[in-house]
Amino acid sequence: MRATVIGLGYVGLVTATGLAEWGHQVTGVEASDSRLRSLRIGRLPFFEPGLAELVTANVRAGRLGFVPVDRADAIGEADVVITAVGTHDGNGGWQTATMQACLSQVVPQMADGAVLVVRSTLPPEYVRTLGEIANGLRREVGRPAIPVLLNPEFTQEGRAVSDFMEPDRIVMGVISDPDGRGQARLAELYEKALAPMLVMDGVDACLSKLGANLFLATKISFANELAHLCETFGADVVEVVRALSHDSRIGGKFLRAGVGFGGSCLPHQVAMTVHTAELAGLDVPVLRAVHQVNARQRALFVERLTQAVGGSLDGRRIALLGLTFKPDTDDLRDAPSLTIARSLLEAGATVVAYDPMLAAAERAASLVPGLVIADTALAALEGADAAGLVTEWREFADLDWPTARSVMRRPVVVDGRNALEPRELGAAGFTYIGFGRGLVPQVPPQTMRPSAATDGVAITASAASH
Ligand code: UGA
């Protein structure tokens, strides 16, 4: 089948490549010249494990190609046109202007027998209008109506290839498909996927996508609340969740406590759902609490680092381990690290960060003035009064912590992802502070040494206590 995918961002590029891998003839259409140039020389605009190899293999096999937006043949010859343009305004809100412009340009040119599939995540109120928008555009140019379907994506950054190739489910939201042609085409597109195909109304499909992300966010905020209970009563949330995970009604995923969720999807979709629900006169107390707990976790991390260095960050040197919003990605969108770094700097700390994605780290430095980037974890830890782990890259669990201790000014780690082994850190001489891992330890005063700003000056009582 000939498929054209409009918009080669995260969702579009993964979709185009996955469909080509299944043997379809795929053309990717991209508006950004620089992105197009990169793709044409085999360079991906972002990091995603396994994707570059798959793009190269499919381009070489002649099943995948990339063209600019003015290539009308890419639209007119396709059996299925899939739109995957961005719908996030970059400021925490929805924007549908890009989708609207894309539809205006593409829909009139589509073949009469083609099917329009919308893959971007959109607000429900916009999805309700999609059928009329698309077929209104067809009427204007005197062409017959086309089927319009919503096919939400559930791919996670860092594991997008396997999420696409081996999905848990495929959701087919029917917006307008009077003779069933659209459903038949979409089923053919996905015939190699061994997953249940769930056919439903378009708005149901839209809310099934949003609902999944809202539930995942709720699980994370719940885990963070549980972590507070654990701290109060001296329990370890990691053990508690281990037991919960054996209950098939609950499952163990998305229950990692720590600095909370970031990225371009979960925070934005929770905030926007609260906002649009409130505009519609609906109270959504659970989602409001999910949002509040998440914001509190970032603040709590900063508070823990403050306590860890004796009550004031002023003049202290903090090492931040990890900047991307999660491991195996170079994405910094709404990364907790950025909020945290800004707060630490505002409080007078020197912040030296390291992330295995060095290019992402450099971008972080341009987003957070004053943030210093180190090119290894040990270099970031050198002379630090405390370390804060923000992203659970494997490299940090595997770090030689005894060596880390020898280069740090003070051996204190605040583990914002519960990714380290408290016993191992303890054995290496560290004070370990996690989230929900028993009673929060007090940092022993004897581990307080002069800070960078007070080098060579006797430690005052207030700097040495907490
Ligand atoms: C999320 C969904 O998981 C995907 O299914 C969805 O397709 C995608 O949004 C989207 O709407 O496009 P993603 O944003 O890639 O995917 O990230 P997640 O893996 O969901 O992680 C989100 C955040 O939650 C990360 O900051 C992660 O560190 C955090 N998290 C995750 C926790 O704090 N605790 C956990 O237990 C799990």
Coordinates of C-alpha atoms and ligand atoms in Angstrom, one line a residue:
M1 CA 0.0 0.0 0.0
R2 CA 1.2 3.6 -0.7
A3 CA 1.2 5.7 2.4
T4 CA 2.3 9.3 2.8
V5 CA 3.1 10.6 6.3
I6 CA 2.9 14.4 6.8
G7 CA 5.2 15.7 9.5
L8 CA 8.4 13.8 10.4
G9 CA 8.7 14.6 14.0
Y10 CA 8.8 11.9 16.6
V11 CA 5.4 10.3 15.8
G12 CA 5.6 10.8 12.0
L13 CA 9.1 9.4 11.5
V14 CA 8.5 6.4 13.7
T15 CA 5.2 5.7 11.9
A16 CA 6.6 6.1 8.4
T17 CA 9.6 3.9 9.2
G18 CA 7.5 1.2 10.9
L19 CA 5.1 1.1 8.0
A20 CA 8.0 0.8 5.5
E21 CA 9.5 -2.0 7.6
W22 CA 6.2 -3.9 7.2
G23 CA 6.6 -3.6 3.4
H24 CA 4.5 -0.5 2.5
Q25 CA 5.7 2.1 0.1
V26 CA 6.1 5.2 2.3
T27 CA 6.8 8.8 1.5
G28 CA 7.5 11.1 4.4
V29 CA 6.7 14.8 3.9
E30 CA 8.5 17.4 6.0
A31 CA 8.1 21.2 6.1
S32 CA 11.5 21.9 7.7
D33 CA 14.3 22.1 5.1
S34 CA 17.0 21.4 7.7
R35 CA 15.2 18.3 9.0
L36 CA 14.7 17.1 5.5
R37 CA 18.3 17.6 4.6
S38 CA 19.4 15.7 7.7
L39 CA 17.0 12.8 6.9
R40 CA 18.2 12.6 3.3
I41 CA 21.8 12.0 4.4
G42 CA 20.6 9.5 7.0
R43 CA 20.9 11.7 10.1
L44 CA 18.0 11.6 12.5
P45 CA 16.8 14.9 14.0
F46 CA 16.6 13.2 17.4
F47 CA 17.9 10.2 19.2
E48 CA 15.8 7.1 19.4
P49 CA 17.4 3.6 19.9
G50 CA 17.2 1.5 16.8
L51 CA 15.4 4.0 14.6
A52 CA 18.4 5.3 12.5
E53 CA 19.3 1.7 11.5
L54 CA 15.7 1.0 10.4
V55 CA 15.4 4.3 8.5
T56 CA 18.6 3.6 6.6
A57 CA 17.6 0.0 5.8
N58 CA 14.2 1.1 4.5
V59 CA 15.6 4.0 2.5
R60 CA 18.1 1.5 0.9
A61 CA 15.4 -1.0 0.2
G62 CA 13.5 1.8 -1.7
R63 CA 10.4 1.6 0.5
L64 CA 11.0 4.9 2.3
G65 CA 11.7 8.4 0.9
F66 CA 11.5 12.0 2.2
V67 CA 10.1 14.9 0.2
P68 CA 9.3 18.6 0.9
V69 CA 5.7 19.8 1.3
D70 CA 5.3 21.1 -2.2
R71 CA 5.5 17.6 -3.8
A72 CA 1.8 17.2 -4.7
D73 CA 2.4 13.8 -6.2
A74 CA 3.3 12.4 -2.8
I75 CA -0.2 13.3 -1.7
G76 CA -2.1 12.6 -4.9
E77 CA -0.7 9.1 -5.4
A78 CA -1.2 7.9 -1.8
D79 CA -3.8 5.3 -0.8
V80 CA -3.5 6.6 2.8
V81 CA -2.4 10.0 4.0
I82 CA -1.4 10.1 7.6
T83 CA -1.0 13.5 9.4
A84 CA 1.4 13.6 12.3
V85 CA 2.0 17.3 12.7
G86 CA 2.6 18.9 16.1
T87 CA -0.3 19.9 18.3
H88 CA 1.6 21.3 21.3
D89 CA 2.1 25.1 21.4
G90 CA 5.5 24.7 23.2
N91 CA 4.0 26.6 26.2
G92 CA 1.9 23.9 27.8
G93 CA -1.1 24.4 25.6
W94 CA -2.8 22.8 22.6
Q95 CA -2.5 24.4 19.1
T96 CA -4.4 23.2 16.1
A97 CA -3.3 25.8 13.6
T98 CA -0.6 23.5 12.2
M99 CA -3.1 20.7 11.7
Q100 CA -5.5 23.1 10.2
A101 CA -2.9 24.4 7.7
C102 CA -1.8 20.8 6.9
L103 CA -5.4 19.7 6.2
S104 CA -6.0 22.8 4.0
Q105 CA -3.0 22.0 1.9
V106 CA -3.3 18.2 1.7
V107 CA -7.0 17.2 1.7
P108 CA -8.0 18.9 -1.6
Q109 CA -5.1 17.1 -3.3
M110 CA -5.8 13.6 -2.1
A111 CA -7.0 11.0 -4.6
D112 CA -10.8 10.3 -4.6
G113 CA -10.2 6.8 -3.4
A114 CA -7.7 7.7 -0.6
V115 CA -8.2 7.7 3.2
L116 CA -7.2 10.4 5.7
V117 CA -5.7 9.1 8.9
V118 CA -5.0 11.6 11.7
R119 CA -2.3 10.3 14.1
S120 CA -1.5 13.4 16.1
T121 CA -2.9 13.8 19.6
L122 CA -5.6 16.4 19.5
P123 CA -8.1 17.9 22.0
P124 CA -11.5 16.1 21.8
E125 CA -13.4 19.2 20.8
Y126 CA -11.2 19.5 17.7
V127 CA -11.6 15.8 16.8
R128 CA -15.4 16.3 16.8
T129 CA -15.0 18.8 14.0
L130 CA -12.4 16.9 11.9
G131 CA -14.9 15.1 9.6
E132 CA -16.6 18.4 8.7
I133 CA -13.3 20.2 8.2
A134 CA -11.9 17.6 5.8
N135 CA -15.0 17.1 3.8
G136 CA -15.7 20.8 3.7
L137 CA -12.3 21.2 2.1
R138 CA -13.2 18.5 -0.5
R139 CA -16.5 20.2 -1.3
E140 CA -14.7 23.5 -1.9
V141 CA -12.7 21.9 -4.7
G142 CA -15.7 19.9 -6.0
R143 CA -14.2 16.5 -5.1
P144 CA -16.0 13.6 -3.3
A145 CA -15.8 13.1 0.4
I146 CA -13.0 10.9 1.8
P147 CA -13.0 8.6 4.9
V148 CA -11.5 10.2 7.9
L149 CA -10.1 8.2 10.8
L150 CA -8.2 8.9 14.0
N151 CA -5.4 6.4 14.8
P152 CA -3.8 7.6 18.0
E153 CA -0.2 6.5 18.8
F154 CA 1.0 5.0 22.1
T155 CA 4.7 5.0 21.5
Q156 CA 7.1 5.9 24.3
E157 CA 10.3 7.8 23.5
G158 CA 13.2 5.5 24.1
R159 CA 11.3 2.4 23.0
A160 CA 9.3 3.8 20.1
V161 CA 10.4 1.2 17.5
S162 CA 9.3 -1.8 19.5
D163 CA 6.1 0.1 20.7
F164 CA 5.2 0.7 17.0
M165 CA 6.2 -2.8 15.7
E166 CA 4.7 -4.7 18.6
P167 CA 1.9 -2.6 19.9
D168 CA -0.4 -3.6 22.7
R169 CA -3.4 -2.4 20.7
I170 CA -4.3 -0.5 17.6
V171 CA -7.1 2.0 18.0
M172 CA -9.1 2.9 15.0
G173 CA -11.4 5.9 15.6
V174 CA -14.0 6.3 12.9
I175 CA -14.8 10.0 12.3
S176 CA -16.4 9.6 8.9
D177 CA -16.4 6.4 6.9
P178 CA -19.9 5.7 5.4
D179 CA -18.9 2.7 3.3
G180 CA -16.2 1.2 5.6
R181 CA -13.5 1.8 3.0
G182 CA -11.4 3.7 5.6
Q183 CA -11.5 0.9 8.1
A184 CA -10.6 -1.7 5.5
R185 CA -7.5 0.4 4.4
L186 CA -6.3 1.0 7.9
A187 CA -6.7 -2.7 8.8
E188 CA -4.6 -3.5 5.7
L189 CA -2.0 -1.0 6.7
Y190 CA -1.6 -2.7 10.1
E191 CA -2.1 -6.3 9.0
K192 CA 1.4 -7.3 10.1
A193 CA 0.9 -6.1 13.6
L194 CA -0.1 -8.8 16.0
A195 CA -2.3 -6.7 18.2
P196 CA -6.1 -6.3 18.7
M197 CA -7.6 -3.7 16.5
L198 CA -10.1 -1.7 18.5
V199 CA -12.7 0.1 16.3
M200 CA -14.6 2.9 17.9
D201 CA -16.0 6.4 17.4
G202 CA -13.4 9.1 16.7
V203 CA -13.9 11.0 20.0
D204 CA -13.8 7.7 21.9
A205 CA -10.4 7.0 20.2
C206 CA -9.2 10.5 21.1
L207 CA -10.1 10.0 24.8
S208 CA -8.7 6.5 24.8
K209 CA -5.3 8.1 24.0
L210 CA -5.6 10.9 26.5
G211 CA -7.1 8.5 29.0
A212 CA -4.0 6.3 28.8
N213 CA -1.6 9.1 29.4
L214 CA -3.8 10.6 32.2
F215 CA -3.9 7.2 33.9
L216 CA -0.1 6.8 33.6
A217 CA 0.4 10.2 35.1
T218 CA -2.0 9.3 37.9
K219 CA 0.0 6.2 38.7
I220 CA 3.2 8.2 39.0
S221 CA 1.6 10.8 41.3
F222 CA 0.0 8.0 43.3
A223 CA 3.5 6.4 43.7
N224 CA 4.8 9.7 44.8
E225 CA 2.1 10.0 47.4
L226 CA 2.8 6.5 48.5
A227 CA 6.4 7.4 48.9
H228 CA 5.5 10.2 51.3
L229 CA 3.5 7.7 53.4
C230 CA 6.4 5.3 53.3
E231 CA 8.8 8.1 54.5
T232 CA 6.4 9.0 57.3
F233 CA 6.2 5.4 58.6
G234 CA 9.7 4.3 57.8
A235 CA 8.9 2.0 54.8
D236 CA 10.6 1.6 51.5
V237 CA 8.4 2.4 48.6
V238 CA 10.5 0.3 46.3
E239 CA 9.6 -2.8 48.4
V240 CA 6.0 -1.7 48.7
V241 CA 5.6 -1.3 44.9
R242 CA 7.4 -4.7 44.4
A243 CA 4.6 -6.3 46.3
L244 CA 1.9 -4.3 44.6
S245 CA 3.2 -5.3 41.2
H246 CA 2.3 -8.9 41.8
D247 CA -1.4 -7.9 42.0
S248 CA -2.6 -8.4 38.5
R249 CA -5.2 -5.7 39.0
I250 CA -2.5 -3.1 39.7
G251 CA 0.8 -4.1 37.8
G252 CA 4.2 -2.6 38.6
K253 CA 4.7 -0.2 35.8
F254 CA 4.7 3.6 36.1
L255 CA 5.0 3.4 39.9
R256 CA 8.5 4.7 40.2
A257 CA 8.6 7.5 42.8
G258 CA 10.9 10.5 42.5
V259 CA 11.0 13.8 40.7
G260 CA 7.9 13.0 38.7
F261 CA 6.9 13.0 35.1
G262 CA 8.2 15.3 32.4
G263 CA 8.3 15.2 28.6
S264 CA 6.1 16.7 25.9
C265 CA 3.0 14.5 26.6
L266 CA 2.1 13.7 30.2
P267 CA 2.5 17.1 31.9
H268 CA 0.9 19.0 29.0
Q269 CA -2.0 16.6 28.7
V270 CA -2.8 16.6 32.4
A271 CA -2.6 20.4 32.6
M272 CA -4.7 20.9 29.4
T273 CA -7.3 18.3 30.5
V274 CA -7.7 20.2 33.8
H275 CA -7.9 23.5 32.0
T276 CA -10.4 22.4 29.3
A277 CA -12.5 20.5 31.8
E278 CA -12.7 23.6 34.0
L279 CA -13.6 25.7 31.0
A280 CA -16.5 23.3 30.4
G281 CA -17.6 23.7 34.0
L282 CA -16.4 20.3 35.1
D283 CA -14.3 19.8 38.2
V284 CA -11.6 17.1 37.9
P285 CA -10.1 16.9 41.4
V286 CA -8.1 13.7 40.7
L287 CA -6.3 15.2 37.8
R288 CA -5.7 18.5 39.6
A289 CA -4.1 16.5 42.4
V290 CA -2.0 14.6 39.9
H291 CA -0.7 17.9 38.5
Q292 CA 0.0 19.4 42.0
V293 CA 1.8 16.3 43.3
N294 CA 4.0 16.3 40.2
A295 CA 4.9 20.0 40.6
R296 CA 5.6 19.4 44.3
Q297 CA 8.1 16.6 43.6
R298 CA 10.4 18.9 41.6
A299 CA 10.3 21.4 44.5
L300 CA 10.9 18.6 47.0
F301 CA 14.0 17.5 45.2
V302 CA 15.4 21.0 45.5
E303 CA 14.4 21.1 49.2
R304 CA 16.2 17.8 49.8
L305 CA 19.4 19.1 48.1
T306 CA 19.1 22.3 50.3
Q307 CA 18.8 20.2 53.5
A308 CA 21.6 18.0 52.2
V309 CA 24.1 20.9 52.0
G310 CA 23.1 22.3 55.4
G311 CA 20.1 24.5 54.8
S312 CA 21.3 27.0 52.2
L313 CA 22.3 26.5 48.6
D314 CA 24.1 29.8 48.5
G315 CA 27.7 29.2 47.4
R316 CA 27.3 25.4 47.3
R317 CA 28.2 23.3 44.3
I318 CA 25.6 20.8 43.2
A319 CA 26.2 18.0 40.6
L320 CA 23.2 17.2 38.6
L321 CA 23.2 13.7 37.0
G322 CA 20.9 13.5 34.0
L323 CA 19.1 16.2 32.1
T324 CA 16.8 14.5 29.6
F325 CA 13.3 13.9 30.7
K326 CA 14.0 10.2 30.9
P327 CA 16.8 7.8 29.8
D328 CA 17.3 6.7 26.2
T329 CA 16.2 10.0 24.7
D330 CA 17.8 13.3 24.0
D331 CA 14.5 15.1 24.6
L332 CA 14.5 18.0 27.1
R333 CA 10.9 19.1 26.7
D334 CA 9.5 19.8 30.2
A335 CA 12.4 17.9 31.7
P336 CA 12.3 18.1 35.5
S337 CA 16.0 18.8 35.4
L338 CA 15.4 22.3 33.8
T339 CA 13.0 23.4 36.6
I340 CA 15.3 22.0 39.2
A341 CA 18.5 23.6 37.8
R342 CA 16.8 27.0 37.6
S343 CA 15.7 26.8 41.2
L344 CA 19.1 25.7 42.4
L345 CA 20.8 28.6 40.5
E346 CA 18.3 31.1 41.8
A347 CA 19.1 30.0 45.3
G348 CA 22.8 30.8 44.7
A349 CA 24.2 27.3 43.9
T350 CA 26.8 26.5 41.3
V351 CA 25.2 23.8 39.2
V352 CA 27.4 21.4 37.2
A353 CA 25.4 18.9 35.1
Y354 CA 26.2 15.8 33.1
D355 CA 24.1 13.8 30.8
P356 CA 25.2 11.0 28.5
M357 CA 23.5 12.9 25.6
L358 CA 26.1 15.6 25.4
A359 CA 24.3 17.5 22.7
A360 CA 21.2 17.6 24.9
A361 CA 23.3 18.8 27.8
E362 CA 24.6 21.7 25.6
R363 CA 21.0 22.6 24.7
A364 CA 20.1 22.5 28.4
A365 CA 22.9 25.0 29.0
S366 CA 21.4 27.4 26.5
L367 CA 17.9 27.0 28.1
V368 CA 19.2 27.6 31.6
P369 CA 21.6 30.5 31.8
G370 CA 24.4 29.7 34.3
L371 CA 24.2 26.0 34.1
V372 CA 27.6 24.4 33.7
I373 CA 28.0 21.2 31.6
A374 CA 30.6 18.6 32.4
D375 CA 31.6 15.9 29.9
T376 CA 31.7 13.0 32.4
A377 CA 29.8 12.1 35.5
L378 CA 32.9 12.2 37.6
A379 CA 33.8 15.7 36.3
A380 CA 30.4 16.9 37.3
L381 CA 30.9 15.4 40.8
E382 CA 34.3 16.9 41.3
G383 CA 34.2 19.2 44.3
A384 CA 30.4 18.9 44.6
D385 CA 28.7 19.5 48.0
A386 CA 26.0 17.1 47.0
A387 CA 24.9 15.2 43.9
G388 CA 21.3 15.0 42.6
L389 CA 20.3 12.2 40.3
V390 CA 17.5 13.5 38.0
T391 CA 17.5 10.9 35.1
E392 CA 18.0 7.2 35.7
W393 CA 20.6 6.6 33.0
R394 CA 22.1 3.1 33.5
E395 CA 25.5 4.8 33.6
F396 CA 24.7 6.3 37.0
A397 CA 23.7 3.0 38.6
D398 CA 27.0 1.5 37.2
L399 CA 29.1 4.5 38.4
D400 CA 32.2 3.7 40.5
W401 CA 30.7 5.4 43.6
P402 CA 33.7 4.9 45.9
T403 CA 35.7 6.9 43.3
A404 CA 32.9 9.4 43.1
R405 CA 33.2 9.8 46.9
S406 CA 36.9 10.6 46.6
V407 CA 36.3 13.5 44.2
M408 CA 33.3 15.0 45.9
R409 CA 33.6 17.6 48.6
R410 CA 30.8 15.9 50.6
P411 CA 29.4 12.4 50.0
V412 CA 25.7 13.1 49.8
V413 CA 23.4 11.9 47.0
V414 CA 19.8 12.8 46.5
D415 CA 18.4 10.1 44.2
G416 CA 15.4 11.7 42.4
R417 CA 14.6 8.4 40.6
N418 CA 15.2 5.8 43.3
A419 CA 17.6 4.4 40.8
L420 CA 20.6 3.7 43.1
E421 CA 21.2 1.0 45.7
P422 CA 21.0 2.7 49.1
R423 CA 23.1 -0.1 50.7
E424 CA 25.8 0.2 48.0
L425 CA 26.0 3.9 48.4
G426 CA 26.0 3.6 52.2
A427 CA 28.9 1.1 51.9
A428 CA 30.8 3.6 49.7
G429 CA 30.4 6.2 52.6
F430 CA 27.5 8.2 51.2
T431 CA 24.5 9.6 52.8
Y432 CA 21.8 8.4 50.5
I433 CA 18.5 10.3 50.2
G434 CA 15.8 8.8 48.0
F435 CA 12.1 9.3 47.7
G436 CA 10.0 7.1 50.0
R437 CA 12.9 5.0 51.1
G438 CA 12.4 4.9 54.8
L439 CA 12.8 7.7 57.2
V440 CA 14.6 10.6 55.5
P441 CA 18.2 10.5 56.8
Q442 CA 19.7 13.5 58.3
V443 CA 23.1 14.5 56.8
P444 CA 25.7 14.0 59.5
P445 CA 27.3 17.4 60.4
Q446 CA 30.8 15.8 60.2
T447 CA 30.3 15.3 56.5
M448 CA 29.8 19.1 56.0
R449 CA 33.0 20.6 54.7
P450 CA 33.6 24.1 53.6
S451 CA 31.8 25.0 50.3
A452 CA 33.5 26.2 47.2
A453 CA 32.7 29.8 48.3
T454 CA 34.2 29.3 51.7
D455 CA 37.2 27.3 50.8
G456 CA 39.9 27.7 53.5
V457 CA 37.5 29.5 55.8
A458 CA 36.5 27.8 59.1
I459 CA 33.1 26.2 58.9
T460 CA 30.5 28.2 60.9
A461 CA 28.0 26.5 63.1
S462 CA 25.1 27.3 60.8
A463 CA 26.9 26.0 57.7
A464 CA 27.9 22.9 59.5
S465 CA 24.5 22.0 60.9
H466 CA 21.1 21.5 59.1
Ligands
UGA1 C1 4.0 9.0 26.9 C2 3.2 7.6 26.9 O1 3.9 6.7 27.8 C3 3.1 7.0 25.5 O2 2.3 5.9 25.6 C4 2.5 8.1 24.6 O3 2.4 7.6 23.3 C5 3.3 9.3 24.6 O4 3.4 9.8 26.0 C6 2.6 10.4 23.8 O5 1.5 10.8 24.1 O6 3.1 10.6 22.6 P1 6.6 9.5 26.8 O7 6.3 11.0 26.9 O8 7.7 9.1 25.8 O9 5.4 8.6 26.5 O10 7.2 9.2 28.2 P2 6.9 8.1 29.4 O11 7.6 6.9 29.2 O12 5.4 8.0 29.5 O13 7.4 8.9 30.7 C7 6.9 10.2 31.0 C8 7.6 10.7 32.3 O14 7.2 9.9 33.4 C9 9.1 10.6 32.3 O15 9.6 11.9 32.8 C10 9.4 9.5 33.2 O16 10.7 9.6 33.9 C11 8.3 9.6 34.2 N1 8.0 8.4 35.0 C12 7.7 7.2 34.3 C13 8.1 8.4 36.3 O17 8.3 9.4 37.0 N2 7.8 7.2 37.0 C14 7.5 6.1 36.4 O18 7.2 5.1 37.0 C15 7.4 6.1 35.0

